[in-house]
Amino acid sequence: MVSPQMVMYEEEFNQISAICDRLCREANSKVVFLVDKNGQLIASAGETENLDTTSLASLTAGNIAATGGLAKLIGEREFSILFHEGEKDNLHISIVAGRVILVVIFDARSSLGLVRLRVKKSTLELTGIFERLLKKIEDPAAGSPFAEITDEDIDNLFSD
Amino acid sequence: MSFINYSSREINCKIVYYGPGLCGKTTNLQYIYAKTNPEAKGKMISLATETERTLFFDFLPLSLGEIRGFKTRFHLYTVPGQVFYDASRKLILKGVDGVVFVADSQIERMEANLESMENLKVNLQEQGYDLKQIPYVVQYNKRDLPNAATVEELSRLLNAERVPEFQSIAATGWGVFDTLKAIAKLVLQELKKGR
């Protein structure tokens, strides 16, 4: 079924960013980022300056979608953890709260065991935040920030 | 579904180009990529076979400017058109905000167009969407080819819903941005409704 639109508020964003920052430090990793299952980047931490996080987000979501498809074919609901090992850098990918993807990039300064341990702890905290966030989004009182935009606003975007 | 981020004041939307194999979906994206200012676009990713047929998807992130202080970002995706990649096509439709159906105008490809459109309806339904409810436009591509069917004929067969339709020659870019603007507008209007 169609999942509700994702909305990120300042308050939750700060909490999520703080968890990503801490995870990046505690897991001794290079980069941590969170992606919506639809491929949109939610938050990132660590050495992201030279990283194309938009592409990473989209490919990660594609990867999770493809492995999810594979899982269903063999009768699994999903594979909740993926691990890609490279010569220098490795990727640890896991699903949080059923709809966001947590990615950790790490090298020889860390280890798979440490990353898994720290990810587990952070996942619990993130799950709580996302559950609250989804409730907040579904609350009809929340309204759409775009209810006030006019057709003119939209036309202006395409005026040149 | 679109993603509204109050913290970074961004709004992200997903547009999928759908259509039969070799109709020009990737060519649409390549033209958009080539003609967009570097600061408004990200890297274009193509997951393709050695013969440049799309294997999983093409992806192009695009910024269109600001509305009321929110940056609007559109993520453009194409699906692999070949019939046997259906499992991949379903995955790419997840979370879609708007669909462009690219039809191949050649008379010989009419059957493939119809089959692909039927496939689009079925796959959207599986995700819980209805083509009649979501932002959707049709593009008749390859208008320059001598064996192209008339627009009236294409429209009769492929646009029963009477959604906005556009003629194009994606290889030269004619009609490509008109199509993109139309779907982007529809997506934003849908957001305005606050669905």
mmCIF file of C-alpha atoms in Angstrom:
data_model
loop_
_atom_site.group_PDB
_atom_site.id
_atom_site.type_symbol
_atom_site.label_atom_id
_atom_site.label_comp_id
_atom_site.label_asym_id
_atom_site.label_seq_id
_atom_site.Cartn_x
_atom_site.Cartn_y
_atom_site.Cartn_z
ATOM 1 C CA MET A 1 0.000 0.000 0.000
ATOM 2 C CA VAL A 2 0.999 3.623 -0.414
ATOM 3 C CA SER A 3 3.004 4.793 2.562
ATOM 4 C CA PRO A 4 2.272 8.307 3.802
ATOM 5 C CA GLN A 5 4.266 11.249 2.571
ATOM 6 C CA MET A 6 7.509 11.721 4.459
ATOM 7 C CA VAL A 7 7.829 15.011 6.303
ATOM 8 C CA MET A 8 10.870 15.948 8.373
ATOM 9 C CA TYR A 9 10.597 18.592 11.090
ATOM 10 C CA GLU A 10 13.413 20.544 12.682
ATOM 11 C CA GLU A 11 13.043 18.825 16.061
ATOM 12 C CA GLU A 12 13.219 15.261 14.757
ATOM 13 C CA PHE A 13 15.890 16.175 12.244
ATOM 14 C CA ASN A 14 18.152 17.408 15.046
ATOM 15 C CA GLN A 15 17.588 14.241 17.073
ATOM 16 C CA ILE A 16 18.251 12.045 14.043
ATOM 17 C CA SER A 17 21.375 13.991 13.070
ATOM 18 C CA ALA A 18 22.715 13.707 16.622
ATOM 19 C CA ILE A 19 22.266 9.913 16.525
ATOM 20 C CA CYS A 20 23.985 9.677 13.126
ATOM 21 C CA ASP A 21 26.895 11.802 14.382
ATOM 22 C CA ARG A 22 27.278 9.669 17.466
ATOM 23 C CA LEU A 23 27.015 6.412 15.537
ATOM 24 C CA CYS A 24 29.689 7.629 13.122
ATOM 25 C CA ARG A 25 32.026 8.370 16.050
ATOM 26 C CA GLU A 26 31.281 5.296 18.144
ATOM 27 C CA ALA A 27 31.478 2.877 15.223
ATOM 28 C CA ASN A 28 34.756 4.460 14.122
ATOM 29 C CA SER A 29 33.215 4.813 10.668
ATOM 30 C CA LYS A 30 33.799 7.280 7.844
ATOM 31 C CA VAL A 31 30.255 8.149 6.907
ATOM 32 C CA VAL A 32 26.765 7.429 8.190
ATOM 33 C CA PHE A 33 23.626 8.332 6.296
ATOM 34 C CA LEU A 34 19.902 7.745 6.421
ATOM 35 C CA VAL A 35 17.787 7.355 3.306
ATOM 36 C CA ASP A 36 14.067 7.084 2.728
ATOM 37 C CA LYS A 37 13.115 3.813 0.987
ATOM 38 C CA ASN A 38 12.128 5.951 -2.005
ATOM 39 C CA GLY A 39 15.728 7.106 -2.405
ATOM 40 C CA GLN A 40 15.674 10.490 -0.717
ATOM 41 C CA LEU A 41 18.448 11.448 1.643
ATOM 42 C CA ILE A 42 17.258 12.230 5.175
ATOM 43 C CA ALA A 43 20.455 12.889 7.139
ATOM 44 C CA SER A 44 24.186 12.292 6.919
ATOM 45 C CA ALA A 45 27.224 12.465 9.189
ATOM 46 C CA GLY A 46 31.003 12.139 8.839
ATOM 47 C CA GLU A 47 33.264 12.742 5.860
ATOM 48 C CA THR A 48 30.564 13.587 3.331
ATOM 49 C CA GLU A 49 32.336 16.514 1.572
ATOM 50 C CA ASN A 50 33.651 14.503 -1.360
ATOM 51 C CA LEU A 51 30.746 12.142 -1.510
ATOM 52 C CA ASP A 52 27.829 12.311 -3.940
ATOM 53 C CA THR A 53 25.221 11.634 -1.258
ATOM 54 C CA THR A 54 22.259 12.125 -3.624
ATOM 55 C CA SER A 55 23.479 9.351 -5.932
ATOM 56 C CA LEU A 56 24.391 7.173 -2.963
ATOM 57 C CA ALA A 57 20.895 7.596 -1.565
ATOM 58 C CA SER A 58 19.191 6.664 -4.803
ATOM 59 C CA LEU A 59 21.412 3.636 -5.431
ATOM 60 C CA THR A 60 21.049 2.439 -1.835
ATOM 61 C CA ALA A 61 17.282 2.562 -2.145
ATOM 62 C CA GLY A 62 17.525 0.703 -5.476
ATOM 63 C CA ASN A 63 19.733 -1.883 -3.818
ATOM 64 C CA ILE A 64 17.324 -2.383 -0.921
ATOM 65 C CA ALA A 65 14.385 -2.562 -3.320
ATOM 66 C CA ALA A 66 16.137 -5.191 -5.448
ATOM 67 C CA THR A 67 17.175 -7.333 -2.474
ATOM 68 C CA GLY A 68 13.664 -6.911 -1.060
ATOM 69 C CA GLY A 69 12.335 -8.302 -4.336
ATOM 70 C CA LEU A 70 14.757 -11.217 -4.070
ATOM 71 C CA ALA A 71 13.670 -11.854 -0.474
ATOM 72 C CA LYS A 72 10.018 -12.085 -1.468
ATOM 73 C CA LEU A 73 10.874 -14.548 -4.240
ATOM 74 C CA ILE A 74 12.340 -16.972 -1.702
ATOM 75 C CA GLY A 75 9.586 -16.390 0.839
ATOM 76 C CA GLU A 76 11.323 -13.898 3.150
ATOM 77 C CA ARG A 77 9.707 -10.591 4.126
ATOM 78 C CA GLU A 78 12.933 -8.652 3.612
ATOM 79 C CA PHE A 79 16.662 -8.892 4.259
ATOM 80 C CA SER A 80 17.152 -6.415 7.067
ATOM 81 C CA ILE A 81 20.950 -6.223 6.815
ATOM 82 C CA LEU A 82 23.217 -6.028 3.756
ATOM 83 C CA PHE A 83 26.987 -5.946 3.821
ATOM 84 C CA HIS A 84 29.285 -5.070 0.932
ATOM 85 C CA GLU A 85 32.989 -5.641 1.382
ATOM 86 C CA GLY A 86 35.470 -3.628 -0.650
ATOM 87 C CA GLU A 87 39.262 -3.520 -0.786
ATOM 88 C CA LYS A 88 39.418 -0.457 1.462
ATOM 89 C CA ASP A 89 35.910 0.622 2.295
ATOM 90 C CA ASN A 90 32.904 -1.424 3.284
ATOM 91 C CA LEU A 91 29.187 -0.722 3.337
ATOM 92 C CA HIS A 92 26.817 -1.821 6.067
ATOM 93 C CA ILE A 93 23.172 -1.275 5.146
ATOM 94 C CA SER A 94 20.221 -1.949 7.438
ATOM 95 C CA ILE A 95 16.516 -1.166 7.552
ATOM 96 C CA VAL A 96 15.116 0.966 10.358
ATOM 97 C CA ALA A 97 11.435 1.094 11.346
ATOM 98 C CA GLY A 98 10.525 -0.727 8.147
ATOM 99 C CA ARG A 99 10.863 2.328 5.931
ATOM 100 C CA VAL A 100 14.216 4.062 6.269
ATOM 101 C CA ILE A 101 17.659 2.767 5.412
ATOM 102 C CA LEU A 102 20.726 3.283 7.579
ATOM 103 C CA VAL A 103 24.061 3.144 5.761
ATOM 104 C CA VAL A 104 27.492 3.024 7.408
ATOM 105 C CA ILE A 105 30.687 3.329 5.387
ATOM 106 C CA PHE A 106 33.765 2.137 7.235
ATOM 107 C CA ASP A 107 37.364 1.026 6.585
ATOM 108 C CA ALA A 108 40.047 -0.979 8.411
ATOM 109 C CA ARG A 109 39.958 1.413 11.383
ATOM 110 C CA SER A 110 36.678 -0.260 12.361
ATOM 111 C CA SER A 111 35.257 -3.762 12.048
ATOM 112 C CA LEU A 112 32.023 -5.395 10.987
ATOM 113 C CA GLY A 113 31.396 -6.555 14.570
ATOM 114 C CA LEU A 114 31.749 -3.070 16.025
ATOM 115 C CA VAL A 115 29.570 -1.529 13.310
ATOM 116 C CA ARG A 116 26.849 -4.127 13.836
ATOM 117 C CA LEU A 117 26.880 -3.560 17.579
ATOM 118 C CA ARG A 118 26.636 0.230 17.311
ATOM 119 C CA VAL A 119 24.053 0.076 14.528
ATOM 120 C CA LYS A 120 21.849 -2.110 16.700
ATOM 121 C CA LYS A 121 21.812 0.443 19.492
ATOM 122 C CA SER A 122 21.187 3.387 17.163
ATOM 123 C CA THR A 123 18.456 1.514 15.320
ATOM 124 C CA LEU A 124 16.434 1.199 18.517
ATOM 125 C CA GLU A 125 16.627 4.934 19.113
ATOM 126 C CA LEU A 126 15.917 5.835 15.491
ATOM 127 C CA THR A 127 12.916 3.506 15.405
ATOM 128 C CA GLY A 128 11.375 5.411 18.308
ATOM 129 C CA ILE A 129 11.896 8.753 16.597
ATOM 130 C CA PHE A 130 10.495 7.598 13.256
ATOM 131 C CA GLU A 131 7.444 6.054 14.866
ATOM 132 C CA ARG A 132 6.689 9.365 16.593
ATOM 133 C CA LEU A 133 7.387 11.245 13.372
ATOM 134 C CA LEU A 134 5.021 9.081 11.326
ATOM 135 C CA LYS A 135 2.259 9.632 13.898
ATOM 136 C CA LYS A 136 2.857 13.367 13.703
ATOM 137 C CA ILE A 137 2.675 13.300 9.890
ATOM 138 C CA GLU A 138 -0.559 11.313 9.884
ATOM 139 C CA ASP A 139 -2.200 13.723 12.291
ATOM 140 C CA PRO A 140 -4.732 15.562 10.091
ATOM 141 C CA ALA A 141 -4.115 18.744 12.068
ATOM 142 C CA ALA A 142 -0.570 18.866 10.674
ATOM 143 C CA GLY A 143 -1.796 20.180 7.293
ATOM 144 C CA SER A 144 0.303 20.687 4.180
ATOM 145 C CA PRO A 145 2.874 23.458 4.045
ATOM 146 C CA PHE A 146 1.968 23.818 0.408
ATOM 147 C CA ALA A 147 -1.715 24.452 0.906
ATOM 148 C CA GLU A 148 -1.013 28.171 0.571
ATOM 149 C CA ILE A 149 1.050 28.097 -2.595
ATOM 150 C CA THR A 150 -0.722 29.559 -5.571
ATOM 151 C CA ASP A 151 -0.798 28.537 -9.217
ATOM 152 C CA GLU A 152 1.190 31.717 -9.786
ATOM 153 C CA ASP A 153 3.981 30.456 -7.488
ATOM 154 C CA ILE A 154 4.148 27.302 -9.567
ATOM 155 C CA ASP A 155 4.074 29.209 -12.857
ATOM 156 C CA ASN A 156 6.895 31.472 -11.657
ATOM 157 C CA LEU A 157 9.114 28.446 -11.277
ATOM 158 C CA PHE A 158 8.840 27.854 -15.008
ATOM 159 C CA SER A 159 8.755 31.433 -16.200
ATOM 160 C CA ASP A 160 12.160 31.596 -17.894
ATOM 161 C CA MET B 1 5.668 10.022 -2.170
ATOM 162 C CA SER B 2 7.244 13.416 -1.931
ATOM 163 C CA PHE B 3 9.542 14.166 0.958
ATOM 164 C CA ILE B 4 9.203 17.543 2.686
ATOM 165 C CA ASN B 5 12.146 18.530 4.841
ATOM 166 C CA TYR B 6 11.471 21.546 7.063
ATOM 167 C CA SER B 7 14.957 21.428 8.436
ATOM 168 C CA SER B 8 16.782 21.918 5.135
ATOM 169 C CA ARG B 9 13.697 23.595 3.612
ATOM 170 C CA GLU B 10 13.593 21.207 0.724
ATOM 171 C CA ILE B 11 10.916 19.337 -1.065
ATOM 172 C CA ASN B 12 11.782 16.204 -3.047
ATOM 173 C CA CYS B 13 9.547 14.597 -5.639
ATOM 174 C CA LYS B 14 9.947 11.483 -7.756
ATOM 175 C CA ILE B 15 9.023 11.388 -11.440
ATOM 176 C CA VAL B 16 9.183 8.158 -13.420
ATOM 177 C CA TYR B 17 9.508 7.912 -17.213
ATOM 178 C CA TYR B 18 7.720 4.766 -18.356
ATOM 179 C CA GLY B 19 7.289 3.210 -21.798
ATOM 180 C CA PRO B 20 8.225 0.326 -24.097
ATOM 181 C CA GLY B 21 11.817 -0.655 -24.881
ATOM 182 C CA LEU B 22 13.734 1.787 -27.097
ATOM 183 C CA CYS B 23 11.021 4.465 -26.951
ATOM 184 C CA GLY B 24 13.487 7.123 -25.737
ATOM 185 C CA LYS B 25 13.102 7.345 -21.953
ATOM 186 C CA THR B 26 16.844 7.437 -21.318
ATOM 187 C CA THR B 27 17.278 9.868 -24.238
ATOM 188 C CA ASN B 28 14.818 12.243 -22.537
ATOM 189 C CA LEU B 29 16.930 12.225 -19.376
ATOM 190 C CA GLN B 30 20.182 12.557 -21.291
ATOM 191 C CA TYR B 31 18.890 15.654 -23.055
ATOM 192 C CA ILE B 32 17.669 17.194 -19.780
ATOM 193 C CA TYR B 33 21.047 16.439 -18.226
ATOM 194 C CA ALA B 34 22.949 17.988 -21.141
ATOM 195 C CA LYS B 35 20.883 21.176 -21.172
ATOM 196 C CA THR B 36 20.678 21.913 -17.439
ATOM 197 C CA ASN B 37 23.009 24.284 -15.583
ATOM 198 C CA PRO B 38 25.637 22.383 -13.592
ATOM 199 C CA GLU B 39 24.454 23.948 -10.310
ATOM 200 C CA ALA B 40 20.891 22.714 -10.887
ATOM 201 C CA LYS B 41 21.695 19.071 -11.484
ATOM 202 C CA GLY B 42 23.420 16.169 -9.816
ATOM 203 C CA LYS B 43 25.209 13.302 -11.464
ATOM 204 C CA MET B 44 23.203 11.191 -13.900
ATOM 205 C CA ILE B 45 23.377 7.515 -13.083
ATOM 206 C CA SER B 46 22.616 4.855 -15.673
ATOM 207 C CA LEU B 47 22.488 1.228 -14.666
ATOM 208 C CA ALA B 48 22.677 -0.194 -18.161
ATOM 209 C CA THR B 49 23.931 -3.258 -20.006
ATOM 210 C CA GLU B 50 27.017 -3.178 -22.211
ATOM 211 C CA THR B 51 24.802 -2.404 -25.171
ATOM 212 C CA GLU B 52 23.375 0.630 -23.338
ATOM 213 C CA ARG B 53 19.990 -0.887 -22.675
ATOM 214 C CA THR B 54 18.669 0.168 -19.281
ATOM 215 C CA LEU B 55 19.089 -2.701 -16.846
ATOM 216 C CA PHE B 56 17.640 -1.278 -13.658
ATOM 217 C CA PHE B 57 17.124 2.488 -13.907
ATOM 218 C CA ASP B 58 18.523 5.862 -14.903
ATOM 219 C CA PHE B 59 18.518 8.539 -12.238
ATOM 220 C CA LEU B 60 18.848 12.297 -12.548
ATOM 221 C CA PRO B 61 18.421 14.709 -9.613
ATOM 222 C CA LEU B 62 17.283 18.175 -10.680
ATOM 223 C CA SER B 63 16.644 21.443 -8.807
ATOM 224 C CA LEU B 64 13.949 23.656 -10.240
ATOM 225 C CA GLY B 65 14.150 26.655 -7.944
ATOM 226 C CA GLU B 66 12.339 27.868 -4.837
ATOM 227 C CA ILE B 67 8.702 28.083 -3.898
ATOM 228 C CA ARG B 68 7.947 30.052 -0.739
ATOM 229 C CA GLY B 69 11.416 29.446 0.619
ATOM 230 C CA PHE B 70 11.420 25.723 -0.151
ATOM 231 C CA LYS B 71 13.924 24.377 -2.661
ATOM 232 C CA THR B 72 12.144 22.072 -5.116
ATOM 233 C CA ARG B 73 14.096 19.001 -6.137
ATOM 234 C CA PHE B 74 12.898 16.475 -8.646
ATOM 235 C CA HIS B 75 14.329 12.998 -8.911
ATOM 236 C CA LEU B 76 13.843 11.709 -12.438
ATOM 237 C CA TYR B 77 13.918 7.953 -12.983
ATOM 238 C CA THR B 78 13.439 5.778 -16.042
ATOM 239 C CA VAL B 79 12.398 2.139 -15.975
ATOM 240 C CA PRO B 80 13.913 -0.606 -18.126
ATOM 241 C CA GLY B 81 11.499 -0.890 -21.049
ATOM 242 C CA GLN B 82 12.130 -4.453 -22.125
ATOM 243 C CA VAL B 83 9.251 -6.764 -21.242
ATOM 244 C CA PHE B 84 11.265 -9.236 -19.176
ATOM 245 C CA TYR B 85 12.477 -6.595 -16.689
ATOM 246 C CA ASP B 86 9.046 -6.315 -15.109
ATOM 247 C CA ALA B 87 10.219 -7.086 -11.567
ATOM 248 C CA SER B 88 12.622 -4.109 -11.722
ATOM 249 C CA ARG B 89 9.963 -1.810 -13.159
ATOM 250 C CA LYS B 90 7.689 -2.474 -10.194
ATOM 251 C CA LEU B 91 10.422 -1.492 -7.755
ATOM 252 C CA ILE B 92 11.069 1.830 -9.439
ATOM 253 C CA LEU B 93 7.429 2.855 -9.244
ATOM 254 C CA LYS B 94 7.618 2.754 -5.439
ATOM 255 C CA GLY B 95 6.942 6.192 -4.004
ATOM 256 C CA VAL B 96 6.298 7.799 -7.397
ATOM 257 C CA ASP B 97 4.773 11.286 -7.483
ATOM 258 C CA GLY B 98 4.268 11.639 -11.224
ATOM 259 C CA VAL B 99 4.512 9.512 -14.379
ATOM 260 C CA VAL B 100 5.526 10.394 -17.940
ATOM 261 C CA PHE B 101 4.511 7.754 -20.442
ATOM 262 C CA VAL B 102 6.872 7.921 -23.422
ATOM 263 C CA ALA B 103 5.275 6.337 -26.477
ATOM 264 C CA ASP B 104 7.151 5.334 -29.618
ATOM 265 C CA SER B 105 5.296 7.001 -32.497
ATOM 266 C CA GLN B 106 6.255 4.354 -35.061
ATOM 267 C CA ILE B 107 3.226 2.407 -36.300
ATOM 268 C CA GLU B 108 5.135 -0.862 -35.823
ATOM 269 C CA ARG B 109 5.552 -0.112 -32.107
ATOM 270 C CA MET B 110 1.886 0.521 -31.364
ATOM 271 C CA GLU B 111 1.389 -2.916 -29.880
ATOM 272 C CA ALA B 112 4.447 -2.436 -27.644
ATOM 273 C CA ASN B 113 3.051 0.951 -26.525
ATOM 274 C CA LEU B 114 -0.293 -0.557 -25.603
ATOM 275 C CA GLU B 115 1.323 -3.457 -23.780
ATOM 276 C CA SER B 116 3.584 -1.123 -21.801
ATOM 277 C CA MET B 117 0.677 1.131 -20.831
ATOM 278 C CA GLU B 118 -1.334 -1.836 -19.621
ATOM 279 C CA ASN B 119 1.733 -2.953 -17.669
ATOM 280 C CA LEU B 120 2.025 0.530 -16.113
ATOM 281 C CA LYS B 121 -1.590 0.398 -14.923
ATOM 282 C CA VAL B 122 -1.160 -3.069 -13.406
ATOM 283 C CA ASN B 123 2.123 -2.221 -11.701
ATOM 284 C CA LEU B 124 0.759 1.030 -10.273
ATOM 285 C CA GLN B 125 -2.248 -0.792 -8.942
ATOM 286 C CA GLU B 126 0.003 -3.270 -7.184
ATOM 287 C CA GLN B 127 1.607 -0.340 -5.354
ATOM 288 C CA GLY B 128 -1.793 1.048 -4.435
ATOM 289 C CA TYR B 129 -1.893 3.828 -7.046
ATOM 290 C CA ASP B 130 -4.442 4.577 -9.725
ATOM 291 C CA LEU B 131 -3.217 6.111 -12.976
ATOM 292 C CA LYS B 132 -6.366 8.248 -13.038
ATOM 293 C CA GLN B 133 -5.483 9.774 -9.667
ATOM 294 C CA ILE B 134 -1.805 10.592 -9.965
ATOM 295 C CA PRO B 135 -0.065 13.340 -11.985
ATOM 296 C CA TYR B 136 0.425 11.834 -15.423
ATOM 297 C CA VAL B 137 1.317 13.047 -18.935
ATOM 298 C CA VAL B 138 1.912 11.305 -22.266
ATOM 299 C CA GLN B 139 4.699 12.030 -24.740
ATOM 300 C CA TYR B 140 4.647 10.885 -28.386
ATOM 301 C CA ASN B 141 8.311 10.524 -29.205
ATOM 302 C CA LYS B 142 10.191 10.075 -32.512
ATOM 303 C CA ARG B 143 7.877 12.435 -34.429
ATOM 304 C CA ASP B 144 10.599 12.846 -37.079
ATOM 305 C CA LEU B 145 10.431 9.251 -38.286
ATOM 306 C CA PRO B 146 8.677 8.625 -41.618
ATOM 307 C CA ASN B 147 6.696 5.682 -40.239
ATOM 308 C CA ALA B 148 5.246 7.693 -37.333
ATOM 309 C CA ALA B 149 1.529 7.306 -36.756
ATOM 310 C CA THR B 150 -0.583 10.478 -36.673
ATOM 311 C CA VAL B 151 -0.991 12.236 -33.341
ATOM 312 C CA GLU B 152 -4.763 11.724 -33.583
ATOM 313 C CA GLU B 153 -4.264 7.980 -33.896
ATOM 314 C CA LEU B 154 -1.789 7.855 -30.997
ATOM 315 C CA SER B 155 -4.007 10.003 -28.870
ATOM 316 C CA ARG B 156 -7.040 7.818 -29.565
ATOM 317 C CA LEU B 157 -5.190 4.642 -28.609
ATOM 318 C CA LEU B 158 -2.951 5.826 -25.783
ATOM 319 C CA ASN B 159 -4.660 8.758 -24.152
ATOM 320 C CA ALA B 160 -8.190 7.699 -23.288
ATOM 321 C CA GLU B 161 -7.807 9.640 -20.020
ATOM 322 C CA ARG B 162 -7.251 12.889 -21.973
ATOM 323 C CA VAL B 163 -4.225 13.903 -19.900
ATOM 324 C CA PRO B 164 -1.774 16.528 -21.232
ATOM 325 C CA GLU B 165 0.033 15.123 -24.278
ATOM 326 C CA PHE B 166 3.202 16.254 -26.025
ATOM 327 C CA GLN B 167 4.999 15.534 -29.277
ATOM 328 C CA SER B 168 8.753 15.124 -29.111
ATOM 329 C CA ILE B 169 11.994 14.200 -30.792
ATOM 330 C CA ALA B 170 14.024 13.332 -27.695
ATOM 331 C CA ALA B 171 17.253 12.938 -29.676
ATOM 332 C CA THR B 172 17.170 16.636 -30.657
ATOM 333 C CA GLY B 173 15.387 17.727 -27.491
ATOM 334 C CA TRP B 174 12.235 19.012 -29.129
ATOM 335 C CA GLY B 175 9.337 18.616 -26.686
ATOM 336 C CA VAL B 176 11.493 17.211 -23.874
ATOM 337 C CA PHE B 177 11.344 20.225 -21.559
ATOM 338 C CA ASP B 178 7.670 20.899 -22.350
ATOM 339 C CA THR B 179 6.914 17.395 -21.089
ATOM 340 C CA LEU B 180 9.067 17.804 -17.975
ATOM 341 C CA LYS B 181 7.536 21.178 -17.103
ATOM 342 C CA ALA B 182 4.035 19.802 -17.490
ATOM 343 C CA ILE B 183 4.594 16.852 -15.165
ATOM 344 C CA ALA B 184 6.518 18.940 -12.605
ATOM 345 C CA LYS B 185 3.646 21.417 -12.543
ATOM 346 C CA LEU B 186 1.068 18.686 -12.033
ATOM 347 C CA VAL B 187 3.124 17.199 -9.180
ATOM 348 C CA LEU B 188 3.370 20.562 -7.435
ATOM 349 C CA GLN B 189 -0.350 21.198 -7.900
ATOM 350 C CA GLU B 190 -1.014 17.826 -6.307
ATOM 351 C CA LEU B 191 1.193 18.796 -3.356
ATOM 352 C CA LYS B 192 -0.771 21.972 -3.010
ATOM 353 C CA LYS B 193 -3.881 19.884 -2.517
ATOM 354 C CA GLY B 194 -1.983 18.414 0.435
ATOM 355 C CA ARG B 195 -2.676 14.809 -0.331
#
